[in-house]
GROMACS .gro file of C-alpha atoms in nm:
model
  163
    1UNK     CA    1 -10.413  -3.998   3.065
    2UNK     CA    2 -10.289  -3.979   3.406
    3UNK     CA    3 -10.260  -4.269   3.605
    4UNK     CA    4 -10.271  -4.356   4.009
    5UNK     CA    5 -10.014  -4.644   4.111
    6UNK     CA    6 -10.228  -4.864   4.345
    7UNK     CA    7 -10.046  -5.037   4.662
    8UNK     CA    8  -9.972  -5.336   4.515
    9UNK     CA    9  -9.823  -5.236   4.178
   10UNK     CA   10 -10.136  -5.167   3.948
   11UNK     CA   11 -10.232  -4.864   3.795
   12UNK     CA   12 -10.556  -4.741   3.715
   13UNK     CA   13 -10.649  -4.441   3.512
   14UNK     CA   14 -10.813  -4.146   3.719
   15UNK     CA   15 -11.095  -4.097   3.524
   16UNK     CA   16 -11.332  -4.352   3.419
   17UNK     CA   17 -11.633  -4.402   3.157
   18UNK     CA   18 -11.906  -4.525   3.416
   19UNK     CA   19 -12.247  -4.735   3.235
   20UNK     CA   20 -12.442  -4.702   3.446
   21UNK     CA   21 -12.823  -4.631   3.326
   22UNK     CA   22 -12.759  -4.680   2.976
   23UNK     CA   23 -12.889  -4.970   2.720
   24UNK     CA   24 -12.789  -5.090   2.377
   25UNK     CA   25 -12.686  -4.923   2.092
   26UNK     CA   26 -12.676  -4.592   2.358
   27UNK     CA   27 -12.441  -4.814   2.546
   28UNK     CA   28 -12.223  -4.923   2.260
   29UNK     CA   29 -12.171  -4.589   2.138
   30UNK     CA   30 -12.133  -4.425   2.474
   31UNK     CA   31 -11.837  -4.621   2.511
   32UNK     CA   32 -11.704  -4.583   2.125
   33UNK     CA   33 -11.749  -4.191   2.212
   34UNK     CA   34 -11.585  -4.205   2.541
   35UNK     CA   35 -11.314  -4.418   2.400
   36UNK     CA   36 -11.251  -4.174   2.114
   37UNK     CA   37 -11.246  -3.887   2.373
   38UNK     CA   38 -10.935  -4.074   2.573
   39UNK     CA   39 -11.103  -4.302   2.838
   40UNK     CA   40 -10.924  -4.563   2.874
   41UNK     CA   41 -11.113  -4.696   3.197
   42UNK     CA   42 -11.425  -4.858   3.168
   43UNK     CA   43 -11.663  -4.893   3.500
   44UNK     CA   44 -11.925  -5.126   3.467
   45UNK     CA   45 -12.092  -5.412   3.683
   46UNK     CA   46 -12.384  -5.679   3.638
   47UNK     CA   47 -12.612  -5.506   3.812
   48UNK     CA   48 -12.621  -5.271   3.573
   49UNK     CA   49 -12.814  -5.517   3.328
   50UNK     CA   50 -12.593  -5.357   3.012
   51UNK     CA   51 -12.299  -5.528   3.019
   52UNK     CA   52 -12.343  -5.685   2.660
   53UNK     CA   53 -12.417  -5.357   2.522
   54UNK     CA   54 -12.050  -5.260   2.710
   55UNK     CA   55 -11.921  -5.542   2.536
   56UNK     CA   56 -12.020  -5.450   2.205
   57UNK     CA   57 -11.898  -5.119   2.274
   58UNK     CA   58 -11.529  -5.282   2.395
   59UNK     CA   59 -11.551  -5.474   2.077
   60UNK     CA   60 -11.604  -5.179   1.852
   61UNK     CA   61 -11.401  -4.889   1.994
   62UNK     CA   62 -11.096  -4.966   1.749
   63UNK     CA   63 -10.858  -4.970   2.090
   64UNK     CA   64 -10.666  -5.308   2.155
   65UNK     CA   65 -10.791  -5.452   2.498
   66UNK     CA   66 -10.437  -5.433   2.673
   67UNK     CA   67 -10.492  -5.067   2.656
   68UNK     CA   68 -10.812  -5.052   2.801
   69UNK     CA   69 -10.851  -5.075   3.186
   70UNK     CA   70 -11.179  -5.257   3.240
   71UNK     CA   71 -11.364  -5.311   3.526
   72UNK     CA   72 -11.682  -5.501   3.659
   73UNK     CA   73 -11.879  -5.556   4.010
   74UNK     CA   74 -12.040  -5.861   4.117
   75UNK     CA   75 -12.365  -5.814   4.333
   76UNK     CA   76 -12.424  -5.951   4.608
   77UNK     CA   77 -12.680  -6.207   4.445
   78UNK     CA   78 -12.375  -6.366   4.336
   79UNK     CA   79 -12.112  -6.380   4.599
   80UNK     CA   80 -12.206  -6.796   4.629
   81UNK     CA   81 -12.059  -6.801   4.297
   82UNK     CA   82 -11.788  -6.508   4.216
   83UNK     CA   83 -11.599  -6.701   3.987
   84UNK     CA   84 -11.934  -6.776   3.774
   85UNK     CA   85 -12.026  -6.398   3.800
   86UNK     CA   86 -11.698  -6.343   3.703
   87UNK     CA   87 -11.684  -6.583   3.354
   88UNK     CA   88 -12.051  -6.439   3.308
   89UNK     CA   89 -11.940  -6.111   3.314
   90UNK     CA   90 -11.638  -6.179   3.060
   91UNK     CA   91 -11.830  -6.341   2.788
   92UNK     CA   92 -12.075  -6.011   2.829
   93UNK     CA   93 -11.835  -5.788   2.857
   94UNK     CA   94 -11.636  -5.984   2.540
   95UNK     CA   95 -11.296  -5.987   2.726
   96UNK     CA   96 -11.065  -6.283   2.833
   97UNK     CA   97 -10.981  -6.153   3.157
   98UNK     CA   98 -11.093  -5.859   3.387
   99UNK     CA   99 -10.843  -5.581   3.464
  100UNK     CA  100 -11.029  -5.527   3.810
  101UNK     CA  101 -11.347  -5.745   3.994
  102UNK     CA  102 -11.491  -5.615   4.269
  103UNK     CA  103 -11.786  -5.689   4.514
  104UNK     CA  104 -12.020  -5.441   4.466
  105UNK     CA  105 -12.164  -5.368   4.765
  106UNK     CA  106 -12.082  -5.551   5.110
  107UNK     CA  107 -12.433  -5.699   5.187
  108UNK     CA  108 -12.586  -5.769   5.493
  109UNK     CA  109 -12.402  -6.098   5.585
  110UNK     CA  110 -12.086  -6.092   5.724
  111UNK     CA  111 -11.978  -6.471   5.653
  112UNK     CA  112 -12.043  -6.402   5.266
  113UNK     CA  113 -11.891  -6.123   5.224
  114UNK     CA  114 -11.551  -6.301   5.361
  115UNK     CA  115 -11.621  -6.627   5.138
  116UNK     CA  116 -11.726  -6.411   4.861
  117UNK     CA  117 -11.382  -6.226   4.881
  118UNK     CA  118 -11.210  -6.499   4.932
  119UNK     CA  119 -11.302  -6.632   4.639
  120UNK     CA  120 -11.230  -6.332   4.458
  121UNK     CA  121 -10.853  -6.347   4.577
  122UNK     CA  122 -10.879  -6.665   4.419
  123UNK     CA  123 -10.965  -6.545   4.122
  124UNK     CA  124 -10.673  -6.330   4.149
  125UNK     CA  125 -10.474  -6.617   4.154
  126UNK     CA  126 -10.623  -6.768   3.831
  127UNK     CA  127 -10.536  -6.436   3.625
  128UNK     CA  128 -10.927  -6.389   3.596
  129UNK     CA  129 -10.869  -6.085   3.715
  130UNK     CA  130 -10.603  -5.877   3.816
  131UNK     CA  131 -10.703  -5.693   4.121
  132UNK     CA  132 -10.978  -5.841   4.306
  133UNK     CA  133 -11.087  -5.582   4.517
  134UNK     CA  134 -11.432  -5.350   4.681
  135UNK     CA  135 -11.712  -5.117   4.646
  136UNK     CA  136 -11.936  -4.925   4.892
  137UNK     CA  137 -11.781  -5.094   5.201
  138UNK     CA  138 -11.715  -4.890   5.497
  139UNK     CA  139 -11.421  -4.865   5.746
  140UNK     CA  140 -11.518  -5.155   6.000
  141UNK     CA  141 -11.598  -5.361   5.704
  142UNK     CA  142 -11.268  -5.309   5.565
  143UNK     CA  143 -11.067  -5.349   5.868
  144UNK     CA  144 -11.274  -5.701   5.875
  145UNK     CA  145 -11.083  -5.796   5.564
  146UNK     CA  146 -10.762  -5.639   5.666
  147UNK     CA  147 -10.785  -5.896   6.026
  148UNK     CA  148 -10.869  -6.200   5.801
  149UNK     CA  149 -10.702  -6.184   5.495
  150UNK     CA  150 -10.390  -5.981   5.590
  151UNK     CA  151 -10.429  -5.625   5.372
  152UNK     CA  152 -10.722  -5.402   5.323
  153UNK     CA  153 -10.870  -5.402   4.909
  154UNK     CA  154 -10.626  -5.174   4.692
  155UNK     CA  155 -10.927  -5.021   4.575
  156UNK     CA  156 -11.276  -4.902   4.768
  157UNK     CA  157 -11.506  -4.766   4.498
  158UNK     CA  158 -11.742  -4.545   4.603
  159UNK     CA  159 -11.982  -4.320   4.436
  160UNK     CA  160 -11.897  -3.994   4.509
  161UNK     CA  161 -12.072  -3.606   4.408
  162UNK     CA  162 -11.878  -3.340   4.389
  163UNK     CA  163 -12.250  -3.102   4.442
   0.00000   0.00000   0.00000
């Protein structure tokens, strides 16, 4: 498994297992399969509405968690709250911390989106997660978070087709 060394130290595997658009026992053996197969990165987020199927699949895989790379999203639903999307999203996802937490998708308001990440630096802080970071935000977004918190996200996922 290769890996990419992230700005501030991480790494995260290149290729990921993405869930989206896939429920229960599809889930949980999707990500026994994939897991069998190598993956060691698992892409998944609340919106998704499968995350305990992901978890059973986490739970079952037969791979210790520190060698697992998993990561969620919280929507913007929840950016009051990202620390309770977070701890939701754990006990789901049957893990004790997340290896990345991102904010899904920037939303239309720019005052949550800063509290929102804010909070998820926070969590940061707490070992919740370990890189609190984005998803489907574009450049003037970004360089908003750059001016008020002092670095851009070390990771901007964003769904991408190579056809």
């Amino acid at each position: 498994m290769e890996f990419l060394k992230l700005r501030d130290g991480h790494q995260i595997p290149c290729m990921g297992y993405g869930c989206y658009n896939a429920f229960g026992e599809e889930m949980s053996r999707g990500i026994i399969s994939a897991v069998e197969r190598g993956y060691r990165y698992i892409d998944s987020a609340a919106k998704y509405g499968n995350e305990p199927a992901v978890g059973e699949g986490i739970a079952s895989c037969g791979v210790a968690r520190e060698e697992l790379f998993v990561l969620s999203k919280a929507w913007p639903a929840s950016y009051e709250n990202v620390e309770a999307a977070a701890m939701q999203t754990m006990k789901d996802l049957k893990v004790e911390y997340l290896d990345a937490y991102l904010l899904h998708w920037p939303g239309t308001d720019e005052t949550r989106r800063l509290k929102a990440y804010e909070q998820l630096l926070r969590l940061q802080e707490k070992e919740i997660c370990r890189i609190g970071a984005v998803s489907n935000f574009q450049i003037d977004q970004l360089q908003v978070l750059e001016k008020e918190f002092g670095a851009f996200p070390v990771i901007n996922e964003m769904e991408l087709h190579p056809t």
